[in-house]
Coordinates of C-alpha atoms and ligand atoms in Angstrom, one line a residue:
M215 CA -9.1 14.0 9.0
F216 CA -9.4 16.2 5.7
D217 CA -8.8 19.2 8.0
K218 CA -5.5 17.7 9.6
A219 CA -4.4 16.5 5.9
N220 CA -4.9 20.0 4.7
R221 CA -2.6 21.3 7.4
V222 CA -0.1 18.8 6.3
F223 CA -0.5 20.2 2.7
E224 CA -0.1 23.7 3.9
T225 CA 3.0 23.0 5.9
P226 CA 4.7 19.6 4.7
T227 CA 6.6 18.0 7.7
R228 CA 10.4 18.2 7.6
Y229 CA 11.8 15.3 9.3
Q230 CA 15.5 14.6 10.6
N231 CA 17.7 11.7 11.1
F232 CA 18.0 10.2 14.5
I233 CA 21.9 9.2 15.1
A234 CA 23.4 8.7 18.3
G235 CA 20.5 10.0 20.2
Q236 CA 20.5 13.3 18.3
F237 CA 17.9 14.6 15.7
V238 CA 20.1 16.0 12.9
D239 CA 19.6 16.9 9.1
A240 CA 21.6 15.1 6.3
T241 CA 25.2 16.4 5.8
G242 CA 24.7 19.4 3.2
G243 CA 21.1 19.7 4.3
N244 CA 19.8 18.2 1.1
V245 CA 16.2 16.6 1.4
I246 CA 13.9 14.3 -0.6
S247 CA 10.6 15.7 -1.0
R248 CA 7.7 13.2 -1.2
E249 CA 4.0 14.2 -2.7
S250 CA 0.9 12.3 -1.6
P251 CA 0.4 10.1 -4.6
A252 CA -3.4 10.5 -4.3
H253 CA -3.4 14.1 -3.9
G254 CA -0.3 15.4 -6.0
R255 CA 0.4 17.6 -2.8
L256 CA 3.9 17.9 -1.1
V257 CA 3.5 16.1 2.4
S258 CA 7.1 15.4 3.6
H259 CA 10.8 16.3 3.4
Y260 CA 13.2 13.5 4.6
P261 CA 16.9 14.0 4.8
A262 CA 18.7 12.9 1.6
S263 CA 21.4 11.4 3.8
T264 CA 24.9 10.7 2.4
R265 CA 27.1 7.8 2.7
A266 CA 29.1 9.6 5.4
D267 CA 25.8 10.0 7.4
A268 CA 25.1 6.4 7.2
E269 CA 28.6 5.6 8.3
T270 CA 28.3 7.8 11.2
A271 CA 25.1 6.0 12.2
I272 CA 26.8 2.6 11.7
A273 CA 29.8 3.8 14.1
A274 CA 27.2 5.0 16.6
A275 CA 25.6 1.6 16.6
R276 CA 28.9 -0.2 16.8
Q277 CA 30.2 1.8 19.8
S278 CA 26.7 1.3 21.5
F279 CA 27.0 -2.2 21.1
E280 CA 30.6 -2.8 22.1
S281 CA 29.6 -0.7 25.4
G282 CA 27.3 -3.6 26.3
E283 CA 24.9 -1.0 27.9
W284 CA 21.9 -2.7 26.0
A285 CA 23.2 -6.0 24.9
F286 CA 24.0 -7.2 28.6
S287 CA 21.2 -5.3 30.0
Y288 CA 18.3 -7.1 32.1
G289 CA 15.5 -8.2 29.6
G290 CA 13.0 -6.8 31.9
D291 CA 14.5 -3.3 31.3
R292 CA 14.4 -3.8 27.6
A293 CA 10.9 -4.9 27.8
R294 CA 9.9 -1.9 29.6
V295 CA 11.5 0.4 26.8
L296 CA 9.7 -1.6 24.1
R297 CA 6.3 -1.5 26.0
T298 CA 6.5 2.1 26.4
V299 CA 7.1 2.5 22.7
A300 CA 4.1 0.3 21.9
G301 CA 1.9 2.8 24.1
L302 CA 3.4 5.7 22.3
I303 CA 2.5 4.3 19.1
R304 CA -1.2 3.7 20.2
Q305 CA -1.2 7.2 21.6
N306 CA -0.3 8.8 18.2
A307 CA -2.1 6.2 16.2
E308 CA -4.1 8.7 14.5
E309 CA -1.2 10.9 13.3
L310 CA 0.8 7.9 12.2
A311 CA -2.0 6.6 10.1
L312 CA -2.6 9.9 8.5
I313 CA 1.1 10.4 7.5
E314 CA 1.1 6.7 6.1
T315 CA -2.1 7.4 4.2
L316 CA -0.6 10.7 2.7
E317 CA 2.9 9.1 1.8
T318 CA 1.6 5.6 0.5
S319 CA -2.1 6.6 -0.4
K320 CA -3.4 3.5 1.3
P321 CA -6.9 3.9 2.8
L322 CA -6.9 5.5 6.2
D323 CA -8.7 2.7 8.0
A324 CA -6.1 0.2 6.6
A325 CA -3.3 2.5 7.8
H326 CA -4.8 2.7 11.3
G327 CA -5.2 -1.0 11.5
E328 CA -1.5 -1.4 10.6
V329 CA -0.4 1.2 13.1
M330 CA -2.3 -0.7 15.9
F331 CA -0.9 -3.9 14.8
S332 CA 2.6 -2.5 14.8
A333 CA 1.9 -1.6 18.5
E334 CA 1.0 -5.2 19.3
L335 CA 4.3 -6.4 17.7
W336 CA 6.2 -4.1 20.0
D337 CA 4.2 -5.4 23.0
Y338 CA 4.9 -9.1 21.9
A339 CA 8.6 -8.4 21.4
A340 CA 8.7 -6.7 25.0
G341 CA 7.5 -10.1 26.3
A342 CA 10.0 -11.8 24.2
A343 CA 13.1 -10.0 25.6
R344 CA 12.4 -11.7 29.0
M345 CA 11.9 -15.1 27.5
L346 CA 15.0 -15.3 25.5
A347 CA 17.2 -18.1 26.8
G348 CA 19.7 -20.6 25.9
D349 CA 20.2 -24.1 27.0
S350 CA 22.3 -26.4 29.2
H351 CA 23.4 -30.0 28.7
N352 CA 23.9 -31.9 31.7
T353 CA 24.5 -35.3 29.9
L354 CA 28.2 -34.7 28.7
G355 CA 29.6 -36.9 31.5
E356 CA 30.5 -36.3 35.2
G357 CA 33.1 -33.7 34.4
M358 CA 31.5 -31.6 32.0
L359 CA 28.6 -29.1 32.0
G360 CA 27.4 -27.6 28.7
L361 CA 25.9 -24.2 28.3
V362 CA 24.4 -22.7 25.2
L363 CA 24.3 -18.9 25.5
R364 CA 22.1 -17.0 23.1
E365 CA 23.7 -13.6 22.5
P366 CA 22.7 -10.7 20.4
I367 CA 24.2 -10.8 16.9
G368 CA 25.8 -7.4 17.0
V369 CA 25.1 -4.4 14.8
V370 CA 22.1 -5.0 12.5
G371 CA 21.1 -3.0 9.5
I372 CA 17.2 -3.0 8.8
I373 CA 16.3 -1.8 5.2
T374 CA 12.6 -1.5 4.5
P375 CA 10.4 -0.9 1.6
W376 CA 7.7 1.5 0.9
N377 CA 4.3 -0.6 1.0
F378 CA 3.9 -1.2 4.7
P379 CA 6.4 1.5 6.3
L380 CA 5.7 1.1 10.1
L381 CA 4.4 -2.5 10.2
I382 CA 7.3 -4.0 8.5
L383 CA 9.8 -2.0 10.5
S384 CA 7.9 -3.3 13.5
E385 CA 8.1 -6.7 12.3
R386 CA 11.9 -6.4 12.7
L387 CA 13.1 -3.5 14.9
P388 CA 11.6 -4.4 18.4
F389 CA 12.5 -8.1 17.8
A390 CA 16.1 -7.0 17.1
L391 CA 15.9 -4.7 20.1
A392 CA 14.6 -7.5 22.2
A393 CA 17.7 -9.6 21.5
G394 CA 19.9 -6.9 22.6
C395 CA 21.3 -5.6 19.2
S396 CA 22.2 -2.2 18.2
I397 CA 20.5 -1.2 15.0
V398 CA 20.7 1.3 11.8
V399 CA 17.4 1.7 10.0
K400 CA 17.0 2.8 6.4
P401 CA 13.3 3.5 5.4
S402 CA 12.2 3.7 2.0
E403 CA 12.9 7.0 0.2
F404 CA 9.0 7.1 -0.6
T405 CA 7.9 6.7 2.7
S406 CA 10.2 7.5 5.6
G407 CA 7.8 9.6 7.9
T408 CA 6.6 7.3 10.4
A409 CA 10.0 5.7 10.8
L410 CA 11.4 9.1 11.6
M411 CA 8.5 9.7 13.9
L412 CA 9.1 6.4 15.7
A413 CA 12.6 7.9 16.6
H414 CA 11.0 10.4 18.8
Y415 CA 9.1 7.5 20.8
L416 CA 12.5 5.7 21.1
K417 CA 14.0 8.6 22.8
E418 CA 11.1 9.3 24.9
A419 CA 10.8 5.7 25.9
G420 CA 14.4 5.9 27.2
L421 CA 16.1 3.9 24.6
P422 CA 20.0 4.5 25.4
D423 CA 21.6 6.8 22.7
G424 CA 23.2 5.0 19.8
I425 CA 21.2 1.8 20.1
C426 CA 18.9 2.6 17.2
N427 CA 19.7 4.9 14.6
I428 CA 17.4 5.8 11.7
V429 CA 19.0 7.3 8.4
A430 CA 16.6 8.5 5.7
G431 CA 18.0 8.5 2.0
T432 CA 18.1 6.7 -1.1
G433 CA 19.2 3.0 -1.5
D434 CA 22.5 3.9 -2.9
P435 CA 24.1 5.6 -1.0
V436 CA 22.5 5.0 2.3
G437 CA 21.3 1.3 2.2
Q438 CA 24.6 0.4 0.2
A439 CA 26.7 1.7 2.9
I440 CA 24.8 -0.6 5.3
L441 CA 25.2 -3.7 3.1
D442 CA 29.0 -2.7 2.4
S443 CA 30.0 -2.1 6.0
D444 CA 32.4 -4.5 8.0
D445 CA 30.9 -3.0 11.2
V446 CA 27.4 -4.2 10.4
D447 CA 26.9 -7.9 11.5
M448 CA 23.5 -8.7 10.0
V449 CA 21.3 -6.9 7.6
A450 CA 17.5 -7.5 7.6
F451 CA 16.4 -6.4 4.1
T452 CA 12.7 -6.4 2.8
G453 CA 12.2 -5.4 -0.8
S454 CA 12.5 -6.7 -4.1
S455 CA 14.5 -9.7 -5.4
R456 CA 16.7 -7.3 -7.6
V457 CA 18.1 -5.6 -4.5
G458 CA 18.1 -8.7 -2.4
R459 CA 20.6 -10.2 -4.9
A460 CA 22.8 -7.1 -4.6
A461 CA 22.5 -7.6 -0.7
I462 CA 23.8 -11.3 -1.1
A463 CA 26.7 -9.9 -3.1
A464 CA 27.7 -7.1 -0.7
S465 CA 27.5 -9.4 2.2
A466 CA 30.5 -11.3 1.0
G467 CA 32.6 -8.8 2.4
N468 CA 32.5 -9.6 6.1
I469 CA 30.2 -12.6 5.7
K470 CA 27.4 -10.7 7.4
K471 CA 24.1 -12.6 8.1
L472 CA 21.2 -11.9 5.9
S473 CA 17.5 -12.2 6.5
L474 CA 15.7 -11.4 3.2
E475 CA 12.1 -10.9 2.7
L476 CA 11.5 -10.6 -1.1
G477 CA 8.9 -10.8 -3.6
G478 CA 6.0 -13.2 -4.1
K479 CA 3.5 -14.4 -6.6
S480 CA 1.2 -16.4 -4.2
P481 CA -1.7 -18.4 -5.3
S482 CA -5.3 -18.5 -4.1
V483 CA -6.4 -22.1 -4.5
V484 CA -10.3 -22.3 -4.7
F485 CA -11.8 -25.8 -4.7
A486 CA -15.6 -26.2 -5.8
D487 CA -16.6 -27.6 -2.3
C488 CA -15.7 -24.4 -0.6
D489 CA -18.0 -21.6 0.9
L490 CA -18.0 -19.7 -2.3
D491 CA -19.2 -16.3 -0.8
A492 CA -16.2 -16.4 1.8
A493 CA -13.9 -17.5 -1.0
V494 CA -14.9 -14.5 -3.2
D495 CA -14.3 -12.2 -0.6
G496 CA -11.1 -13.6 0.6
V497 CA -9.8 -13.8 -2.9
I498 CA -10.6 -10.1 -3.1
K499 CA -9.0 -9.2 0.0
A500 CA -5.9 -11.2 -0.7
G501 CA -5.7 -9.8 -4.2
T502 CA -6.4 -6.2 -3.7
I503 CA -5.3 -5.3 -0.2
N504 CA -3.1 -2.2 -0.2
M505 CA -3.8 -1.8 -4.1
G506 CA -2.2 -5.3 -4.5
E507 CA 1.1 -3.5 -3.3
C508 CA 1.6 -6.1 -1.0
C509 CA 4.5 -9.0 -1.0
I510 CA 1.7 -11.7 0.0
A511 CA -0.9 -10.5 -2.4
G512 CA -2.9 -13.4 -3.7
S513 CA -2.0 -12.4 -7.4
R514 CA -2.8 -15.8 -8.9
L515 CA -6.4 -17.3 -8.6
L516 CA -6.4 -21.1 -9.3
V517 CA -9.9 -22.4 -9.4
D518 CA -11.6 -25.6 -10.0
A519 CA -12.5 -25.8 -13.6
R520 CA -16.1 -26.9 -12.7
I521 CA -16.8 -23.5 -11.0
A522 CA -14.5 -21.4 -12.8
D523 CA -17.0 -19.3 -14.9
A524 CA -19.4 -18.8 -12.0
F525 CA -16.8 -17.8 -9.7
Q526 CA -15.1 -15.2 -12.0
L527 CA -18.3 -13.6 -12.3
R528 CA -19.3 -13.4 -8.7
L529 CA -15.6 -12.0 -8.3
A530 CA -16.1 -9.3 -11.0
E531 CA -19.6 -8.3 -9.6
R532 CA -18.3 -7.9 -6.1
L533 CA -15.2 -6.2 -7.2
L534 CA -17.4 -3.5 -8.9
S535 CA -18.6 -2.7 -5.5
L536 CA -15.2 -2.1 -4.0
R537 CA -14.8 1.8 -3.8
M538 CA -11.8 3.3 -5.2
G539 CA -11.1 6.9 -4.4
D540 CA -9.3 9.5 -2.0
P541 CA -7.8 7.2 0.8
L542 CA -8.8 9.9 3.2
D543 CA -12.5 8.9 2.5
P544 CA -13.6 6.3 5.0
S545 CA -15.5 4.7 2.3
S546 CA -12.7 4.0 -0.1
R547 CA -11.1 0.6 -0.2
I548 CA -8.6 1.3 -2.9
G549 CA -6.3 4.2 -3.0
A550 CA -3.8 5.5 -5.6
I551 CA -0.7 3.5 -6.7
I552 CA 2.6 4.7 -5.1
N553 CA 4.2 6.4 -8.1
Q554 CA 4.0 6.9 -11.8
A555 CA 6.7 4.2 -12.5
Q556 CA 4.7 1.3 -10.5
F557 CA 1.7 2.5 -12.2
D558 CA 3.2 2.2 -15.7
R559 CA 4.6 -1.3 -14.8
I560 CA 1.1 -2.5 -13.7
S561 CA -0.3 -1.1 -17.0
A562 CA 2.3 -2.6 -19.2
L563 CA 2.0 -6.0 -17.5
V564 CA -1.7 -6.1 -17.9
R565 CA -1.4 -5.1 -21.7
D566 CA 1.1 -7.7 -22.1
G567 CA -1.1 -10.3 -20.8
V568 CA -4.0 -9.4 -22.9
R569 CA -1.5 -9.4 -26.0
D570 CA -0.7 -13.0 -24.8
G571 CA -4.3 -14.2 -24.7
A572 CA -5.4 -13.3 -21.4
R573 CA -9.2 -11.9 -21.1
I574 CA -10.0 -9.1 -18.9
I575 CA -13.1 -9.9 -16.7
C576 CA -13.1 -6.6 -15.1
G577 CA -11.0 -3.6 -14.7
G578 CA -7.8 -3.0 -16.7
D579 CA -9.1 0.4 -17.9
P580 CA -6.8 2.8 -16.1
D581 CA -7.3 5.4 -18.7
N582 CA -11.0 6.0 -17.5
H583 CA -9.7 7.2 -14.1
S584 CA -7.6 10.3 -13.3
G585 CA -4.4 10.3 -11.2
L586 CA -2.6 7.1 -10.1
Y587 CA -5.8 5.2 -9.5
Y588 CA -5.4 1.5 -11.1
P589 CA -8.8 -0.2 -10.9
P590 CA -9.1 -3.8 -9.5
T591 CA -8.6 -6.1 -12.4
V592 CA -9.2 -9.7 -13.1
L593 CA -7.6 -11.6 -16.1
A594 CA -9.0 -14.8 -17.1
D595 CA -7.7 -17.6 -19.5
V596 CA -4.0 -17.0 -18.3
K597 CA -1.6 -19.8 -19.1
P598 CA 1.4 -20.7 -16.8
G599 CA 3.9 -19.4 -19.2
M600 CA 2.6 -15.8 -19.3
A601 CA 4.3 -12.9 -17.6
V602 CA 1.1 -12.2 -15.8
A603 CA 1.3 -15.6 -14.3
K604 CA 5.1 -15.5 -13.3
E605 CA 6.2 -11.8 -12.3
E606 CA 5.2 -9.9 -9.3
I607 CA 2.6 -7.2 -10.6
F608 CA 2.4 -5.3 -7.3
G609 CA -0.9 -3.9 -8.4
P610 CA -4.7 -4.9 -7.8
V611 CA -4.6 -7.5 -10.5
V612 CA -5.7 -11.3 -10.2
S613 CA -4.6 -13.6 -12.8
V614 CA -6.9 -16.7 -13.1
M615 CA -6.0 -20.1 -14.1
Q616 CA -7.9 -23.3 -13.9
F617 CA -7.3 -27.0 -12.5
E618 CA -9.1 -30.3 -12.5
T619 CA -7.3 -32.3 -9.7
L620 CA -5.9 -31.6 -6.2
D621 CA -2.4 -32.6 -7.6
E622 CA -2.8 -30.3 -10.6
A623 CA -3.7 -27.5 -8.2
I624 CA -1.0 -27.9 -6.1
S625 CA 1.5 -28.2 -9.0
L626 CA 0.3 -25.0 -10.5
A627 CA 0.5 -23.3 -6.9
N628 CA 4.2 -24.5 -6.7
D629 CA 4.7 -23.4 -10.3
T630 CA 6.7 -20.1 -9.3
E631 CA 10.1 -19.2 -8.4
Y632 CA 8.5 -17.5 -5.2
G633 CA 7.2 -19.0 -1.9
L634 CA 5.9 -16.4 0.4
A635 CA 2.1 -17.3 0.9
A636 CA -0.8 -19.2 -0.2
Y637 CA -4.6 -19.1 0.4
V638 CA -6.7 -22.5 0.2
W639 CA -10.4 -22.4 0.2
T640 CA -12.2 -25.7 0.7
N641 CA -14.4 -27.5 3.2
D642 CA -12.5 -30.9 2.8
L643 CA -10.2 -31.3 5.6
S644 CA -7.9 -33.7 3.5
K645 CA -7.5 -31.2 0.7
A646 CA -6.9 -28.5 3.2
L647 CA -4.1 -30.4 4.8
S648 CA -2.6 -31.9 1.5
C649 CA -2.3 -28.2 0.4
S650 CA -0.9 -26.9 3.7
R651 CA 1.8 -29.5 3.5
R652 CA 2.5 -29.5 0.0
I653 CA 2.5 -25.9 -1.1
R654 CA 6.1 -24.6 -0.8
A655 CA 5.4 -21.2 1.0
G656 CA 6.2 -19.6 4.3
R657 CA 2.6 -18.9 5.2
V658 CA -0.6 -20.7 4.4
W659 CA -4.1 -19.3 5.1
V660 CA -7.0 -21.8 4.9
N661 CA -10.5 -20.6 4.6
S662 CA -9.1 -17.1 5.8
A663 CA -6.9 -14.4 4.4
L664 CA -4.2 -12.6 5.8
A665 CA -5.1 -12.8 9.6
G666 CA -1.9 -11.7 11.5
F667 CA -0.6 -12.7 14.9
P668 CA 2.8 -11.4 16.3
E669 CA 3.4 -15.1 17.6
M670 CA 3.4 -16.6 14.0
P671 CA 6.6 -16.5 12.0
L672 CA 6.8 -14.9 8.5
G673 CA 9.2 -15.2 5.7
G674 CA 9.5 -16.9 2.4
F675 CA 10.7 -20.3 0.7
K676 CA 12.6 -20.3 -2.6
Q677 CA 13.4 -17.0 -4.1
S678 CA 11.1 -15.1 -1.6
G679 CA 13.9 -14.8 0.8
N680 CA 15.2 -16.6 3.9
G681 CA 15.1 -16.1 7.5
R682 CA 12.0 -15.8 9.7
E683 CA 10.6 -12.8 11.5
T684 CA 8.4 -12.2 14.3
G685 CA 7.2 -14.9 16.9
R686 CA 10.0 -16.3 19.0
Y687 CA 11.8 -17.3 15.8
G688 CA 11.9 -13.6 14.9
V689 CA 14.0 -12.7 18.1
E690 CA 16.1 -15.7 17.7
E691 CA 16.9 -14.5 14.1
Y692 CA 18.9 -11.6 15.8
T693 CA 21.1 -13.8 18.0
E694 CA 24.1 -16.0 17.9
L695 CA 24.6 -19.3 19.7
K696 CA 27.7 -19.8 21.9
S697 CA 28.5 -23.2 23.3
V698 CA 30.5 -23.0 26.6
H699 CA 32.1 -26.1 28.0
L700 CA 32.6 -26.0 31.8
Q701 CA 34.8 -28.5 33.6
V702 CA 33.2 -29.4 36.7
G703 CA 35.7 -30.3 39.5
P704 CA 39.6 -30.5 39.0
Q705 CA 40.8 -31.3 35.5
T706 CA 42.5 -34.7 35.8
E707 CA 43.1 -35.6 32.1
R708 CA 46.4 -34.3 30.8
W709 CA 47.1 -33.6 27.1
V710 CA 50.9 -33.9 27.6
E711 CA 52.1 -36.9 29.4
G712 CA 53.6 -36.5 32.8
A713 CA 52.3 -32.6 32.9
Ligands
LIG996 P1 13.2 -2.1 -3.3 O1 14.0 -3.3 -3.3 O2 13.3 -1.1 -4.6 O3 13.6 -1.2 -2.1 C1 13.6 -1.8 -0.7 C2 14.5 -0.9 0.2 O4 15.8 -1.2 -0.4 C3 14.4 0.6 0.0 O5 14.5 1.1 1.2 C4 15.3 1.1 -0.9 O6 15.7 2.3 -0.9 C5 16.4 0.1 -0.4 N1 17.5 0.0 -1.6 C6 17.6 0.2 -3.0 N2 18.7 -0.1 -3.5 C7 19.6 -0.3 -2.5 C8 20.9 -0.8 -2.6 N3 21.5 -0.8 -3.7 N4 21.4 -1.1 -1.6 C9 20.6 -1.2 -0.4 N5 19.5 -0.9 -0.2 C10 18.9 -0.5 -1.4 O7 11.7 -2.6 -3.0 P2 10.2 -1.7 -2.9 O8 10.1 -1.0 -4.3 O9 10.7 -0.6 -1.8 O10 9.3 -2.4 -2.4 C11 8.6 -3.4 -3.1 C12 9.3 -4.7 -3.2 O11 9.5 -5.2 -1.8 C13 8.3 -5.9 -3.8 O12 9.2 -6.7 -4.5 C14 7.8 -6.6 -2.6 O13 7.4 -7.9 -2.8 C15 8.9 -6.4 -1.6 N6 8.4 -6.8 -0.2 C16 8.6 -7.9 0.5 C17 8.0 -8.2 1.7 C18 8.3 -9.5 2.3 O14 8.0 -9.5 3.5 N7 8.6 -10.4 1.7 C19 7.2 -7.1 2.3 C20 7.2 -6.1 1.4 C21 7.8 -5.8 0.2

């Protein structure tokens, strides 16, 4: 893989937008250049698209939707296209994983796993394209039959963040396509490579021109043009709560539907009766996966006070054996942080935590490492009001708090404006069920961390967003319901007497 990476360093890939079935540069030919955060070498040039480029893509999507070519097509035909894309993702998995590793610095193994899971999502959505159905009501009286039609919502804008580029796109795009929508995708300006590669697979799979358009560029103008447009019926936005709020404001124009997947501050709740080895491992996985740059990162560890000291020690010991280094090296489990700004944010939050009274159990010493590598860090003695207990850090940092009772654990778990995920470690079924039911989060893992299945919906409670992606719920998200009232037999009742 190092050879292949070297070839990319020698000749960085130059990508193009995909609009109305054509591969095109941005108007004016400007590009955004991306360096690998781990290597400091140029790897990609994406189009720095303009507002006009975004508007051209939206117009292409609108026109293709109105034509009905995809929206009214047979689900089986849509399924074939989606399944072919799944196959092409698998065929090109190595190259896709390499590009993701170079652009994000996530370990290559993890990138490969994400690519394969993305293919799984396309396969699942292919099946869903044939299962989508409405309803009928045969109970409305002798003269009336009710049909509930499920129709594609229209033109969908999909705006994605930098942390799981292909995966997050694949949690949305194939589901919107399965529903019959036309789409404009705006990938993150830091990691657009695999979305733009995907465009080639869509073309090869026979997706009609204009149904999916992919436009690279910065949030403003490209994302903003999608949010502002009256020709866009729905936006599926994944990213920060800050931009999520801007999306809500912009949606007021044409009252477009929003599906928002925003930030998180998810708890790992560890009870004294759990399998401690499994819990230590799971807490590390949830806290450090993708360098903690993960919306569902288990960034708060809530641990039973009776085992807190021992658990923290085991955590620190095990974390020290986690190899941090070149993400192309198969033994690395922690790569570099996405960029300097994010690295500085993590450092500042950890420093503030220490100033406020938190104690570093391990890590927290980024100056001892070169480049953008931030070591896995555990902060003990964290109190609920501290910034490290409340704010999304988006780095490999776990803040530890202690509890004494089940109620206290649940109350701490819910003491956040977010509600994306929770991890519960216990061998007591009743505690497991209480936590699963009372913690306000879109996903709960019990004695496991981050197992993922296309069947299961994902999304957030509270300020983590609204709407659900994946599973049958994910396809339905991209549809509208229409009630049709059918008179059976002649209409005998008259509105106007004597008519
Ligand atoms: P971000 O909000 O900065 O950017 C996300 C996307 O929005 C990017 O494509 C960006 O270009 C675009 N954007 C920025 N300004 C815009 C504007 N004015 N109009 C329209 N689009 C605009 O987020 P990020 O830094 O890329 O990602 C990190 C954040 O994403 C974290 O808060 C994380 O929790 C969140 N996230 C959430 C989930 C989830 O499923 N809930 C998944 C991954 C990441």
